[in-house]
CSV table of C-alpha atoms in Angstrom, one decimal:
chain,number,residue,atom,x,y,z
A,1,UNK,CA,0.0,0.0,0.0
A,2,UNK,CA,1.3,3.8,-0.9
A,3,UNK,CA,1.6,5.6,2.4
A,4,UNK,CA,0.5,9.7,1.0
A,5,UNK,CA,2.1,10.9,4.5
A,6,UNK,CA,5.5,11.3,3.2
A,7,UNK,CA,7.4,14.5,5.3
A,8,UNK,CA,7.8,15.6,1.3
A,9,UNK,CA,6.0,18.9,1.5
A,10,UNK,CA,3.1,20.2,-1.4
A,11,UNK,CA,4.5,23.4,-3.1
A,12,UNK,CA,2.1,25.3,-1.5
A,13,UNK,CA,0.1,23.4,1.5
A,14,UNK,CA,3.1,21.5,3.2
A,15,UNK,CA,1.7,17.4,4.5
A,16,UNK,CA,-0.6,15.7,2.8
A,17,UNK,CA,-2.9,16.3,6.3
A,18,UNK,CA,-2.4,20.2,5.0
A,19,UNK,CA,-4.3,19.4,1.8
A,20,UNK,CA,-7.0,17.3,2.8
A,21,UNK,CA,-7.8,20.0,5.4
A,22,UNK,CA,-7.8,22.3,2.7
A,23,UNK,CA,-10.1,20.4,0.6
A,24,UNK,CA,-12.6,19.5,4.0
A,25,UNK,CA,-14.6,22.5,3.6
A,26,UNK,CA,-15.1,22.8,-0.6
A,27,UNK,CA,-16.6,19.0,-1.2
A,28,UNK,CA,-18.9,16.5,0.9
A,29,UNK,CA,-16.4,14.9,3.3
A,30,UNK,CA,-17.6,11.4,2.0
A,31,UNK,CA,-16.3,12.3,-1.5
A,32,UNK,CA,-12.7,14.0,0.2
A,33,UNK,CA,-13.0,10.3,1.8
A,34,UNK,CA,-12.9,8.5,-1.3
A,35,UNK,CA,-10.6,10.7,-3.3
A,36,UNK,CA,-7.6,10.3,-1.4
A,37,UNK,CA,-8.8,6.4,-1.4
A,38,UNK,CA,-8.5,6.6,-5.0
A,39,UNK,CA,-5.3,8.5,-4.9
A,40,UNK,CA,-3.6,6.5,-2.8
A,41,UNK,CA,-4.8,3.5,-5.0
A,42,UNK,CA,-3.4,4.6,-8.2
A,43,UNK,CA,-0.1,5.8,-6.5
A,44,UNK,CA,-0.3,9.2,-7.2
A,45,UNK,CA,1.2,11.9,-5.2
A,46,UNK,CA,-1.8,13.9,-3.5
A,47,UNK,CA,-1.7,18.3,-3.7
A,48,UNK,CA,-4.4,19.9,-3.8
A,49,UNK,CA,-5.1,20.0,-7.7
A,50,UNK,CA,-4.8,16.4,-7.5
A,51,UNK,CA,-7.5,15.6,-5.1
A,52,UNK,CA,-9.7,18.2,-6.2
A,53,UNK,CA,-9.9,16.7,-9.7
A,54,UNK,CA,-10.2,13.4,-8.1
A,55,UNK,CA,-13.4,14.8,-6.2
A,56,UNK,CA,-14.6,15.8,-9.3
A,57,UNK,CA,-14.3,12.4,-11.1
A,58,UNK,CA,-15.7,10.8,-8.5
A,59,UNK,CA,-18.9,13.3,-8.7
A,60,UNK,CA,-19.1,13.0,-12.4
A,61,UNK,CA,-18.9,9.4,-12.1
A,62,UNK,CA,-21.6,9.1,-9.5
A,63,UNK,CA,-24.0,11.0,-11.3
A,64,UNK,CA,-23.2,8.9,-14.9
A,65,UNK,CA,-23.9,5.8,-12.8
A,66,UNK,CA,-27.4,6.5,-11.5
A,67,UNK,CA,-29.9,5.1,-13.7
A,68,UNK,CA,-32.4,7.5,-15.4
A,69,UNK,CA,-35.5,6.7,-13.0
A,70,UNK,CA,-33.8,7.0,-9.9
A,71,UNK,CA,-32.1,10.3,-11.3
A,72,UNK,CA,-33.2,13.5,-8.9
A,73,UNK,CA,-34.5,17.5,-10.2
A,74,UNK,CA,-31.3,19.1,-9.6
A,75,UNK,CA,-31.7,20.5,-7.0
A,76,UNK,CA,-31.5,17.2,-5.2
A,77,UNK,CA,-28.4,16.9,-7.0
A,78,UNK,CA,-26.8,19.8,-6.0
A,79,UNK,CA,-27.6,18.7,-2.3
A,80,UNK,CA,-26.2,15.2,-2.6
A,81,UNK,CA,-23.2,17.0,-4.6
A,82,UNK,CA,-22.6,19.5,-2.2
A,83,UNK,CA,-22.9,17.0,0.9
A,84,UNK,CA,-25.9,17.8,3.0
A,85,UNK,CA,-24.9,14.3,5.1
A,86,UNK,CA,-25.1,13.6,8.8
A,87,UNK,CA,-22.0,15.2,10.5
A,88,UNK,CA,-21.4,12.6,12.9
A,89,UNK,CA,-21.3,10.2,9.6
A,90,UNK,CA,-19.1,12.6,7.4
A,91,UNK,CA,-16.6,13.1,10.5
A,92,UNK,CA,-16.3,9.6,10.5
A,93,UNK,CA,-15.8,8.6,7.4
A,94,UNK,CA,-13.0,11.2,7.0
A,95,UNK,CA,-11.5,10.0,10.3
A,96,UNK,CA,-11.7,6.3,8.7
A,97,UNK,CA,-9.5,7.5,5.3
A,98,UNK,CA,-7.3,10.1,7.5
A,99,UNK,CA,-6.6,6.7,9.9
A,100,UNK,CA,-5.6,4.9,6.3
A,101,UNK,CA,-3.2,7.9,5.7
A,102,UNK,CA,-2.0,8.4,9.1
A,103,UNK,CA,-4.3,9.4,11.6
A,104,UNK,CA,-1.7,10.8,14.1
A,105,UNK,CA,-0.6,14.1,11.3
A,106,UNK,CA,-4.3,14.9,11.3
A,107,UNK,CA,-5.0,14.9,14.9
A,108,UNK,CA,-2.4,16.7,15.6
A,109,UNK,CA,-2.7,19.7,12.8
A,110,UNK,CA,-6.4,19.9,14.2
A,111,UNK,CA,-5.5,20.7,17.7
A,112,UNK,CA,-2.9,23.0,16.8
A,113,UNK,CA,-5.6,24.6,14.7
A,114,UNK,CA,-7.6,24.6,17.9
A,115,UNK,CA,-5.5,25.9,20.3
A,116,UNK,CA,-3.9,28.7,18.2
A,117,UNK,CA,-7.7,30.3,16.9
A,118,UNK,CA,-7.7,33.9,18.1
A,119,UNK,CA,-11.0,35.9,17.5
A,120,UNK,CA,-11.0,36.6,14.0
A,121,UNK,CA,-11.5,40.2,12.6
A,122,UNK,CA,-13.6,41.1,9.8
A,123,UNK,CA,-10.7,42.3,7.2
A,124,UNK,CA,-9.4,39.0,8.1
A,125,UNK,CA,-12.8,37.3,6.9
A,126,UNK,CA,-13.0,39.5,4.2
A,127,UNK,CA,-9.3,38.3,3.1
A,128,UNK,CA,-10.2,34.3,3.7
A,129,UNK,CA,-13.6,35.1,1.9
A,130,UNK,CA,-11.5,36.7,-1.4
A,131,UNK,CA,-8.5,34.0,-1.6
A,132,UNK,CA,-11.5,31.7,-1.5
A,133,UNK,CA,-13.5,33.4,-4.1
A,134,UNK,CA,-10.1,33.9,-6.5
A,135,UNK,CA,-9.2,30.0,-5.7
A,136,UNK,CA,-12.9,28.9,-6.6
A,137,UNK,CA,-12.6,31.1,-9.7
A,138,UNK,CA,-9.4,30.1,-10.7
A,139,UNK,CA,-10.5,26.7,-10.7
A,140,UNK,CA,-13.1,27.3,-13.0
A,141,UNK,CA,-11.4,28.7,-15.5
A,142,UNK,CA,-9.0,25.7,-15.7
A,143,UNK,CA,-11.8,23.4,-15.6
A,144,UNK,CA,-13.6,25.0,-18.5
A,145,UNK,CA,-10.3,25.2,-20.5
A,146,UNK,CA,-10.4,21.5,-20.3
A,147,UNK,CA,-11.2,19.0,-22.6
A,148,UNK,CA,-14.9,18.5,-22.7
A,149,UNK,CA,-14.4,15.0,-24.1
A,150,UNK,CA,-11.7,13.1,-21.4
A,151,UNK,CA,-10.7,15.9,-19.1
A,152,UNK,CA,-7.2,15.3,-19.0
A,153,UNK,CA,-6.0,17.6,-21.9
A,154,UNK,CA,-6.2,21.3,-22.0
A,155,UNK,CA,-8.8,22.2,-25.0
A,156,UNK,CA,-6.8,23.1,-27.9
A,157,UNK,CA,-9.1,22.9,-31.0
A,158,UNK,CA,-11.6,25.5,-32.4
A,159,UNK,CA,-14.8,23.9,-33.9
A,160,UNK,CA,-16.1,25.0,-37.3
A,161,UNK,CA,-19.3,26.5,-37.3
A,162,UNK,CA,-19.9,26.9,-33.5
A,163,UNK,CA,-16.6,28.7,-33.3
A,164,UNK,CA,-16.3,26.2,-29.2
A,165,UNK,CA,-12.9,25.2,-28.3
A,166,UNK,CA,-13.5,22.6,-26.4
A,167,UNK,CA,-11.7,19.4,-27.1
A,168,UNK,CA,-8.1,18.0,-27.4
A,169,UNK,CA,-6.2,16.7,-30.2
A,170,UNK,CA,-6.8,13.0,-29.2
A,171,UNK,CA,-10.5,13.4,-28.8
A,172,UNK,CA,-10.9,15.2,-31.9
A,173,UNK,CA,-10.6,11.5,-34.0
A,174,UNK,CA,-14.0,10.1,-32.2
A,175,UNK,CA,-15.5,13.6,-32.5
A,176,UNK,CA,-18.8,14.4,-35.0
A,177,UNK,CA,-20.4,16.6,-32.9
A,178,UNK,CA,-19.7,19.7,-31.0
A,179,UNK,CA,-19.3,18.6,-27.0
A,180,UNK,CA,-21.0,21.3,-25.9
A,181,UNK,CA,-24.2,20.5,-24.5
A,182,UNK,CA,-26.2,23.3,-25.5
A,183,UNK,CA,-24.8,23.3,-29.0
A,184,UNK,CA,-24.6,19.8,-30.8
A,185,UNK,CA,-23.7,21.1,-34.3
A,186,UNK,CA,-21.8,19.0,-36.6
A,187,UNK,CA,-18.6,19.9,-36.5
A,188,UNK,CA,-17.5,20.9,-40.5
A,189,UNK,CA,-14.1,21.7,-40.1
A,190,UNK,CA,-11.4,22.5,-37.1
A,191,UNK,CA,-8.4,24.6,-36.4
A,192,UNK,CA,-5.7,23.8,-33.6
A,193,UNK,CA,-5.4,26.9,-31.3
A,194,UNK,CA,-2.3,28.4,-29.5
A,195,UNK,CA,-2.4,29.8,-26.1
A,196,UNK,CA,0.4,31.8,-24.6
């Protein structure tokens, strides 16, 4: 098994324990749970990007798998997606995969966290709040510039007539129709696209 806890630190969140902390508050904690499950699976090396597209696999994939009759108004969706769960369950399922990882890191980061929360001001909300909202927006934008098709490529390829880019090289093959889902036009003709 991959031990994830390795005293290597991210570039920019330190342990392992650091990122998952980081992720806690964004995603249901069931979700956190079973990306770094699927992380430490593969073998890759968990930051923050990592994890946070493995979250959104595992979201994506959940919501491909659910047949058409038992498929929820989307608002439902959006609940189950954003994890309306039972705290007590959450905490423990995150407890479960952070005892995987090593259980000890986490503790410990928590009750520092604890003991060293001063009353916070309000320019110091309003800071957290904006570094949240540029982070959220950031990641957006990055996940829009992907590949529509596999996700794994950075969208490189203007569609003829729709004028989307929205697909890589090696998607463009198995590609008739635009991947937007609003737009659906036959693709007539492509151009590769260059970004700085």
């Amino acid at each position: 098994m991959v031990s994830c806890l390795d005293s290597s630190p991210s570039p920019i969140y330190g342990t392992v324990a650091d990122v998952i902390q980081s992720v806690r508050p964004m995603f249901p904690e069931s979700d956190v749970a079973a990306a770094v499950r699927y992380l430490q699976q593969s073998g890759k090396k968990i930051d923050i990007s990592s994890l946070i597209d493995a979250v959104y696999l595992i979201q994506e994939r959940r919501l491909r798998d659910t047949p058409p009759q038992q498929q929820q108004s989307p608002t439902a969706i959006h609940q189950r997606l954003t994890g309306k769960m039972d705290s007590h369950y959450s905490s423990e399922l995150i407890s479960k995969t952070c005892s995987e990882v090593g259980d000890e890191e986490l503790s410990s980061s928590e009750s520092e966290i604890g003991e060293s929360q001063a009353p916070i001001s309000a320019d110091e909300t309003r800071e957290k709040t904006r570094r949240l909202k540029l982070f959220y927006e950031d990641k957006i934008r990055s996940l829009r510039s992907m590949c529509q098709i596999c996700r794994m490529e950075r969208a490189n390829i203007l569609l003829l007539p729709c004028a989307h880019v929205s697909c890589c090289g090696y998607c463009l093959r198995d590609m008739r129709r635009c991947p937007v889902p609003s737009c659906g036009k036959i693709v007539r003709g492509t151009k590769q696209v260059f970004f700085n």
